Amino acid sequence: MKTLLFSGCRGGVGNSSVTANLAATLQKNGHQTLTLDLNDSNTTSLYFGIDPRSSRGWGQALLDGHDFSNAAFQSNDGRWMLPYGSLKLEERYRLNAILSSKPELLSKTLAKLKGVDFLIIDCPTISTQKWAWAEYQYLKELFTLNARLITTLTPSAPDYSLLKNHPDWRDYSALLLLNMQRPESQLHHDLRLVIQTEFHEQILPIALSQDITVAEACAHLQTVVSYAPASQASKEFLALAHCCENLWRVAK
C-alpha cells in the first residue's frame, strides 16, 4: 500500500478537492483507493456522494472503542472513504487527546488494511514546527505506511511568502503542488515560475488550473472525473495521477 498525505499550506487552497479528485482518477486507472479525512470540517466526503447530513465517521467510531475502519463508505465507482464525521467540540477534544496519547493508533490500524493500493489522506496544515507538537505525532506515525507528503499551495503572493519567509516553514522538505492556477493571469504565470525556480527540488511538474467544473462537480456530490470527464481539470488530474504513481520509482 502506498500512502499520499496531502496538506494545504493554509486553508482555502483546495486541498480536499485535490485529494478527492485524485482518488477518483487513481481508481479509474485501476488502483483501489481509500481516502481518509483527518479534518474536522468533514468536507471531503461531499466528493464521494455521502449525504452531508450523515454524522458517521472514523472519529465517532474511535471514541466508541470500535474498529474505525468499519466506518468506511464505498462510492459507486469503487472508491473507499473514511470521513471524519460530525463531532461536537467536546468530542473533538476527546478524540485529539486519544490520538496524542496513542499516536500509533491510526497508523497501526491502517497498516492492517488489505486490498488497498493507494491510501490518500486529507491532512490538516502541517509545517516544520508543528511536527514537534504532541497533537501532531500521530501524523508522523503515518510515515511508517510508505508515505509521501505533498503540500498544496496556490501561485499567489501570500502562499509564496508563507513558504519563503514564515518561521513555521523553514527547512520544510515536502513535495509541493500548485493548485487553482489561472492560465490567463500573468501574475499567476510569473509566480508559478518563481516558485518552480526557488523550490525546484520540491515542486511537482504538474500544476492544476482553476476550473469551475471542479466546484460544479462537488455541488453534485461528484468528482470532476465522473461529472466532466472531458474537462481540462480531468486531464490535469490524470497527469497528476501518473506523477503520483511514479513517486516511488524516482528518489526525491
Coordinates of C-alpha atoms in Angstrom, one line a residue:
M1 CA 0.0 0.0 0.0
K2 CA 1.3 3.4 -1.0
T3 CA 0.3 6.4 1.1
L4 CA -0.2 10.0 -0.1
L5 CA -0.5 12.7 2.6
F6 CA -2.0 16.0 1.3
S7 CA -1.8 19.1 3.4
G8 CA -2.7 22.6 2.4
C9 CA -0.2 25.3 3.3
R10 CA -3.2 27.2 4.7
G11 CA -7.0 26.9 4.4
G12 CA -8.7 27.7 1.1
V13 CA -6.1 26.2 -1.3
G14 CA -8.3 23.4 -2.5
N15 CA -6.6 20.5 -0.6
S16 CA -9.8 18.5 -0.1
S17 CA -10.7 18.9 -3.7
V18 CA -7.3 17.7 -4.8
T19 CA -7.5 14.7 -2.5
A20 CA -10.9 13.5 -3.6
N21 CA -10.4 14.1 -7.4
L22 CA -7.0 12.4 -7.3
A23 CA -8.5 9.4 -5.6
A24 CA -11.2 9.1 -8.3
T25 CA -8.6 9.3 -11.0
L26 CA -6.3 6.7 -9.5
Q27 CA -9.4 4.5 -9.1
K28 CA -10.2 4.9 -12.7
N29 CA -6.7 3.9 -13.6
G30 CA -7.2 0.6 -11.9
H31 CA -5.9 1.2 -8.4
Q32 CA -8.1 0.5 -5.3
T33 CA -8.1 3.7 -3.3
L34 CA -9.1 4.6 0.3
T35 CA -9.3 8.2 1.3
L36 CA -9.1 9.3 4.9
D37 CA -10.3 12.7 6.0
L38 CA -8.4 14.0 9.1
N39 CA -10.1 17.4 9.1
D40 CA -13.0 18.1 11.5
S41 CA -14.7 20.2 8.7
N42 CA -15.6 16.8 7.2
T43 CA -16.0 18.2 3.7
T44 CA -14.0 15.7 1.7
S45 CA -17.0 13.3 1.9
L46 CA -19.0 15.5 -0.4
Y47 CA -16.9 14.3 -3.4
F48 CA -17.9 10.7 -2.6
G49 CA -21.6 11.2 -2.8
I50 CA -22.0 10.9 1.0
D51 CA -25.1 12.6 2.4
P52 CA -23.8 15.8 4.1
R53 CA -26.3 15.3 6.9
S54 CA -24.6 12.0 7.8
S55 CA -22.7 12.1 11.1
R56 CA -21.0 8.8 10.7
G57 CA -17.2 8.7 10.6
W58 CA -13.9 7.3 11.9
G59 CA -13.8 9.8 14.8
Q60 CA -17.0 8.7 16.4
A61 CA -16.1 5.0 15.9
L62 CA -12.8 5.5 17.6
L63 CA -14.5 7.4 20.5
D64 CA -16.9 4.5 20.9
G65 CA -14.0 2.0 21.0
H66 CA -14.8 0.4 17.7
D67 CA -12.6 -0.5 14.7
F68 CA -12.8 2.8 12.9
S69 CA -12.2 1.1 9.5
N70 CA -15.7 -0.2 9.7
A71 CA -16.9 3.4 9.3
A72 CA -15.9 3.4 5.7
F73 CA -18.2 4.2 2.8
Q74 CA -17.9 2.9 -0.8
S75 CA -18.8 5.2 -3.7
N76 CA -20.4 3.9 -6.9
D77 CA -17.0 3.8 -8.7
G78 CA -15.5 1.6 -6.0
R79 CA -13.5 4.2 -4.0
W80 CA -13.5 3.7 -0.3
M81 CA -13.8 6.7 2.0
L82 CA -13.3 7.2 5.8
P83 CA -14.9 10.5 6.7
Y84 CA -14.0 12.4 9.8
G85 CA -17.7 12.5 10.8
S86 CA -19.6 15.2 12.6
L87 CA -18.4 15.7 16.2
K88 CA -19.2 18.2 18.8
L89 CA -16.4 20.4 20.2
E90 CA -16.1 18.3 23.4
E91 CA -15.9 15.1 21.3
R92 CA -13.2 16.6 19.1
Y93 CA -11.2 17.4 22.2
R94 CA -11.5 13.9 23.4
L95 CA -10.5 12.5 20.0
N96 CA -7.4 14.7 19.9
A97 CA -6.5 13.5 23.4
I98 CA -6.7 9.9 22.4
L99 CA -4.5 10.5 19.3
S100 CA -2.0 12.4 21.3
S101 CA -1.7 9.7 23.9
K102 CA -1.7 6.9 21.3
P103 CA -0.1 8.4 18.2
E104 CA 0.5 5.0 16.6
L105 CA -3.2 4.1 16.8
L106 CA -4.1 5.3 13.3
S107 CA -1.1 4.0 11.5
K108 CA -1.3 0.5 13.1
T109 CA -5.0 0.2 12.2
L110 CA -4.5 1.4 8.6
A111 CA -1.5 -0.9 8.1
K112 CA -3.8 -3.9 8.6
L113 CA -6.0 -3.0 5.7
K114 CA -6.0 -5.4 2.8
G115 CA -6.6 -4.8 -0.9
V116 CA -5.8 -1.1 -0.9
D117 CA -3.3 0.2 -3.5
F118 CA -3.3 3.9 -2.5
L119 CA -4.2 5.4 0.8
I120 CA -4.9 9.1 0.3
I121 CA -5.1 11.2 3.4
D122 CA -6.5 14.7 3.6
C123 CA -4.4 16.2 6.4
P124 CA -4.7 19.4 8.4
T125 CA -2.0 22.0 7.7
I126 CA 1.5 20.6 8.5
S127 CA 4.5 22.9 8.9
T128 CA 8.0 22.3 10.1
Q129 CA 7.4 23.5 13.7
K130 CA 4.1 21.6 14.0
W131 CA 5.9 18.3 13.8
A132 CA 7.2 18.9 17.3
W133 CA 3.7 19.4 18.7
A134 CA 2.3 16.4 20.7
E135 CA -1.0 16.6 18.9
Y136 CA 0.7 16.1 15.5
Q137 CA 2.8 13.0 16.5
Y138 CA 0.1 10.7 15.1
L139 CA 0.7 12.3 11.6
K140 CA 4.4 11.5 11.9
E141 CA 3.5 7.9 12.6
L142 CA 1.7 7.7 9.2
F143 CA 5.1 7.9 7.5
T144 CA 5.6 4.2 8.5
L145 CA 3.0 3.5 5.8
N146 CA 5.3 4.0 2.8
A147 CA 4.2 7.7 2.6
R148 CA 4.9 10.8 0.6
L149 CA 3.9 14.2 1.9
I150 CA 2.6 16.8 -0.6
T151 CA 1.7 20.3 0.3
T152 CA -0.9 22.1 -1.8
L153 CA -0.5 25.8 -2.5
T154 CA -1.6 28.4 -5.0
P155 CA 0.5 30.7 -7.2
S156 CA -0.2 33.7 -5.0
A157 CA 1.9 36.2 -3.1
P158 CA 0.6 35.0 0.3
D159 CA 1.5 31.4 -0.3
Y160 CA 4.9 32.2 -1.7
S161 CA 5.6 34.5 1.2
L162 CA 4.4 31.8 3.7
L163 CA 6.8 29.2 2.4
K164 CA 9.7 31.6 1.8
N165 CA 9.6 33.7 5.0
H166 CA 7.5 32.3 7.8
P167 CA 9.4 30.6 10.6
D168 CA 6.9 27.7 10.7
W169 CA 8.1 26.6 7.2
R170 CA 11.9 26.8 7.5
D171 CA 13.7 23.7 6.4
Y172 CA 10.4 22.3 5.0
S173 CA 11.1 19.4 2.6
A174 CA 7.7 18.1 1.4
L175 CA 6.8 18.0 -2.2
L176 CA 4.8 20.9 -3.4
L177 CA 1.7 21.0 -5.7
L178 CA 0.4 24.2 -7.3
N179 CA -3.4 24.4 -7.4
M180 CA -6.0 26.8 -8.6
Q181 CA -3.8 28.4 -11.3
R182 CA -5.5 30.8 -13.7
P183 CA -3.8 30.4 -17.1
E184 CA -5.0 33.8 -18.2
S185 CA -3.3 35.6 -15.3
Q186 CA 0.1 37.0 -15.9
L187 CA 0.6 37.2 -12.2
H188 CA -0.1 33.5 -11.7
H189 CA 2.2 32.7 -14.5
D190 CA 5.1 34.8 -13.0
L191 CA 4.6 33.4 -9.5
R192 CA 4.5 29.9 -10.8
L193 CA 7.9 30.4 -12.5
V194 CA 9.3 32.0 -9.3
I195 CA 8.1 29.1 -7.1
Q196 CA 9.3 26.5 -9.6
T197 CA 12.7 28.1 -9.7
E198 CA 13.2 28.6 -5.9
F199 CA 11.6 25.3 -4.9
H200 CA 12.7 23.3 -7.9
E201 CA 13.7 20.2 -5.9
Q202 CA 10.3 20.0 -4.3
I203 CA 7.8 21.2 -6.8
L204 CA 5.8 18.6 -8.8
P205 CA 5.8 19.0 -12.6
I206 CA 2.0 19.3 -12.7
A207 CA 0.1 22.5 -11.9
L208 CA -3.7 22.3 -11.5
S209 CA -5.8 25.0 -13.1
Q210 CA -8.8 26.8 -11.5
D211 CA -11.7 25.1 -13.3
I212 CA -15.4 25.8 -12.5
T213 CA -16.3 22.2 -13.3
V214 CA -14.5 21.1 -10.1
A215 CA -16.8 23.2 -7.9
E216 CA -19.8 22.2 -10.0
A217 CA -18.9 18.5 -9.5
C218 CA -18.7 19.0 -5.7
A219 CA -22.2 20.7 -5.8
H220 CA -23.5 17.5 -7.4
L221 CA -21.7 15.3 -4.8
Q222 CA -19.3 14.0 -7.5
T223 CA -15.7 14.3 -8.6
V224 CA -14.8 16.1 -11.8
V225 CA -13.7 12.8 -13.3
S226 CA -17.3 11.5 -13.3
Y227 CA -19.1 14.9 -13.7
A228 CA -17.0 16.3 -16.6
P229 CA -14.6 13.6 -17.9
A230 CA -13.6 15.7 -20.9
S231 CA -12.8 18.8 -19.0
Q232 CA -9.4 20.4 -18.6
A233 CA -9.5 19.6 -14.9
S234 CA -10.0 15.9 -15.6
K235 CA -7.0 15.8 -17.9
E236 CA -4.8 17.6 -15.3
F237 CA -5.8 15.2 -12.6
L238 CA -4.9 12.3 -14.9
A239 CA -1.5 13.8 -15.3
L240 CA -1.2 14.3 -11.5
A241 CA -2.2 10.6 -11.0
H242 CA 0.6 9.5 -13.4
C243 CA 3.0 11.7 -11.5
C244 CA 2.0 10.2 -8.1
E245 CA 2.2 6.7 -9.5
N246 CA 5.9 7.4 -10.3
L247 CA 6.8 8.9 -6.9
W248 CA 8.0 5.5 -5.6
R249 CA 10.1 4.9 -8.8
V250 CA 12.1 8.1 -8.5
A251 CA 14.1 9.1 -5.5
K252 CA 13.2 12.5 -4.2

